[in-house]
C-alpha positions as semicolon CSV with decimal commas, in nm:
position;residue;x (nm);y (nm);z (nm)
1;X;6,645;8,447;12,781
2;X;7,017;8,490;12,836
3;X;7,083;8,598;12,476
4;X;6,839;8,888;12,498
5;X;6,978;8,983;12,838
6;X;7,332;8,996;12,699
7;X;7,235;9,208;12,399
8;X;7,032;9,434;12,626
9;X;7,335;9,493;12,848
10;X;7,545;9,587;12,545
11;X;7,286;9,833;12,416
12;X;7,214;9,974;12,763
13;X;7,586;10,029;12,812
14;X;7,618;10,197;12,474
15;X;7,327;10,428;12,560
16;X;7,485;10,514;12,894
17;X;7,813;10,605;12,724
18;X;7,615;10,832;12,488
19;X;7,487;11,008;12,801
20;X;7,848;11,055;12,926
21;X;7,821;10,775;13,184
22;X;8,142;10,626;13,047
23;X;8,256;10,398;13,328
24;X;7,914;10,251;13,402
25;X;7,827;10,213;13,035
26;X;8,152;10,043;12,943
27;X;8,112;9,806;13,237
28;X;7,763;9,713;13,116
29;X;7,897;9,659;12,766
30;X;8,185;9,440;12,886
31;X;7,946;9,224;13,087
32;X;7,713;9,191;12,789
33;X;8,001;9,103;12,557
34;X;8,129;8,844;12,806
35;X;7,781;8,690;12,828
36;X;7,756;8,677;12,447
37;X;8,094;8,504;12,430
38;X;7,992;8,250;12,696
39;X;7,674;8,178;12,500
40;X;7,871;8,134;12,178
41;X;7,651;8,398;12,015
42;X;7,820;8,508;11,695
43;X;7,519;8,675;11,533
44;X;7,549;9,055;11,537
45;X;7,901;9,025;11,684
46;X;8,038;9,273;11,431
47;X;7,777;9,528;11,535
48;X;7,824;9,491;11,910
49;X;8,203;9,508;11,875
50;X;8,164;9,819;11,660
51;X;7,944;9,977;11,926
52;X;8,198;9,881;12,191
53;X;8,471;10,047;11,983
54;X;8,261;10,359;11,942
55;X;8,186;10,372;12,316
56;X;8,552;10,335;12,408
57;X;8,644;10,602;12,157
58;X;8,395;10,842;12,316
59;X;8,548;10,759;12,656
60;X;8,894;10,828;12,510
61;X;9,009;10,467;12,554
62;X;9,172;10,478;12,213
63;X;9,373;10,158;12,226
64;X;9,070;9,954;12,336
65;X;8,862;10,124;12,066
66;X;9,118;10,035;11,795
67;X;9,132;9,674;11,913
68;X;8,752;9,642;11,922
69;X;8,700;9,789;11,574
70;X;8,966;9,553;11,439
71;X;8,779;9,261;11,597
72;X;8,453;9,391;11,450
73;X;8,600;9,381;11,099
74;X;8,740;9,033;11,164
75;X;8,393;8,921;11,271
76;X;8,244;9,079;10,959
77;X;8,491;8,885;10,744
78;X;8,391;8,559;10,917
79;X;8,016;8,606;10,928
80;X;7,959;8,824;10,619
81;X;7,684;8,997;10,816
82;X;7,707;9,281;10,566
83;X;7,402;9,473;10,685
84;X;7,633;9,639;10,942
85;X;7,923;9,698;10,704
86;X;7,855;10,066;10,625
87;X;7,821;10,156;10,991
88;X;8,142;9,971;11,078
89;X;8,335;10,180;10,826
90;X;8,177;10,495;10,968
91;X;8,255;10,384;11,323
92;X;8,618;10,313;11,231
93;X;8,644;10,660;11,076
94;X;8,506;10,810;11,398
95;X;8,748;10,607;11,611
96;X;9,041;10,724;11,397
97;X;8,919;11,085;11,398
98;X;8,876;11,098;11,775
99;X;9,219;10,947;11,830
100;X;9,373;11,203;11,597
101;X;9,665;10,978;11,509
102;X;9,609;10,915;11,138
103;X;9,586;11,086;10,805
104;X;9,258;11,258;10,719
105;X;9,270;11,067;10,389
106;X;9,220;10,737;10,578
107;X;8,920;10,878;10,762
108;X;8,777;11,013;10,437
109;X;8,831;10,677;10,262
110;X;8,637;10,493;10,534
111;X;8,352;10,744;10,519
112;X;8,338;10,727;10,139
113;X;8,335;10,347;10,158
114;X;8,057;10,358;10,418
115;X;7,847;10,590;10,201
116;X;7,906;10,380;9,889
117;X;7,810;10,052;10,057
118;X;7,503;10,212;10,218
119;X;7,399;10,353;9,879
120;X;7,439;10,008;9,722
121;X;7,233;9,856;10,007
122;X;6,975;10,135;9,969
123;X;7,016;10,224;10,335
124;X;6,953;10,597;10,329
125;X;7,004;10,654;10,700
126;X;7,344;10,482;10,701
127;X;7,438;10,677;10,389
128;X;7,334;10,998;10,565
129;X;7,548;10,915;10,871
130;X;7,855;10,859;10,655
131;X;7,780;11,167;10,445
132;X;7,750;11,381;10,757
133;X;8,101;11,265;10,851
134;X;8,228;11,360;10,506
135;X;8,058;11,699;10,533
136;X;8,221;11,765;10,870
137;X;8,561;11,685;10,718
138;X;8,489;11,933;10,439
139;X;8,392;12,196;10,696
140;X;8,724;12,146;10,877
141;X;8,892;12,210;10,543
142;X;8,680;12,527;10,520
143;X;8,481;12,397;10,226
144;X;8,128;12,469;10,347
145;X;7,985;12,463;9,994
146;X;8,105;12,106;9,940
147;X;7,965;12,005;10,281
148;X;7,626;12,153;10,192
149;X;7,628;11,990;9,847
150;X;7,700;11,650;10,002
151;X;7,419;11,657;10,258
152;X;7,139;11,860;10,102
153;X;7,034;11,628;9,816
154;X;7,039;11,325;10,043
155;X;6,843;11,505;10,316
156;X;6,582;11,610;10,059
157;X;6,515;11,244;9,969
158;X;6,372;11,174;10,316
159;X;5,998;11,198;10,371
160;X;5,987;11,097;10,738
161;X;6,202;11,048;11,046
162;X;6,283;11,416;11,088
163;X;6,280;11,383;11,469
164;X;6,562;11,126;11,473
165;X;6,908;11,238;11,587
166;X;7,063;11,181;11,243
167;X;6,802;11,392;11,067
168;X;6,826;11,665;11,331
169;X;7,205;11,671;11,285
170;X;7,164;11,698;10,909
171;X;6,911;11,981;10,939
172;X;7,132;12,173;11,184
173;X;7,433;12,134;10,956
174;X;7,235;12,254;10,654
175;X;7,099;12,552;10,846
176;X;7,449;12,639;10,966
177;X;7,579;12,628;10,609
178;X;7,288;12,817;10,448
């Protein structure tokens, strides 16, 4: 089951980075990515490269993050595995935001694209993630009303999943803005 092992290493590494175990997590991810490459596994490549970009961005390895997100979009263009497309745009926006080396308009454009694609795909959770990013940009521009107006109607559409991190983030943001 080498394919499952490789994917597991990528996801374990990503989870470790989320817990601030940057070095160990990135090492796990690199090993998993190497194993996937050796296996010739192209399925979900855009997603795992996006996660690798996100993890490197969190670890402040900005150049590696930029390279990985570029590769993720190249993989998306090859495979047309569009189920991950909204999250890749959101991840690229996060990579750019963390690096702090680009115009806010580029970050906003990626988040708007992510939300639009997610809406078209009827993926409410991916739309919420992108919308939370847009709301945070609005808050930085001291436009709390716009941030609230972006998130509140979307949050109200959910009937379950309120214990997930995305829903908790949305609720906290709405409470902060109320």
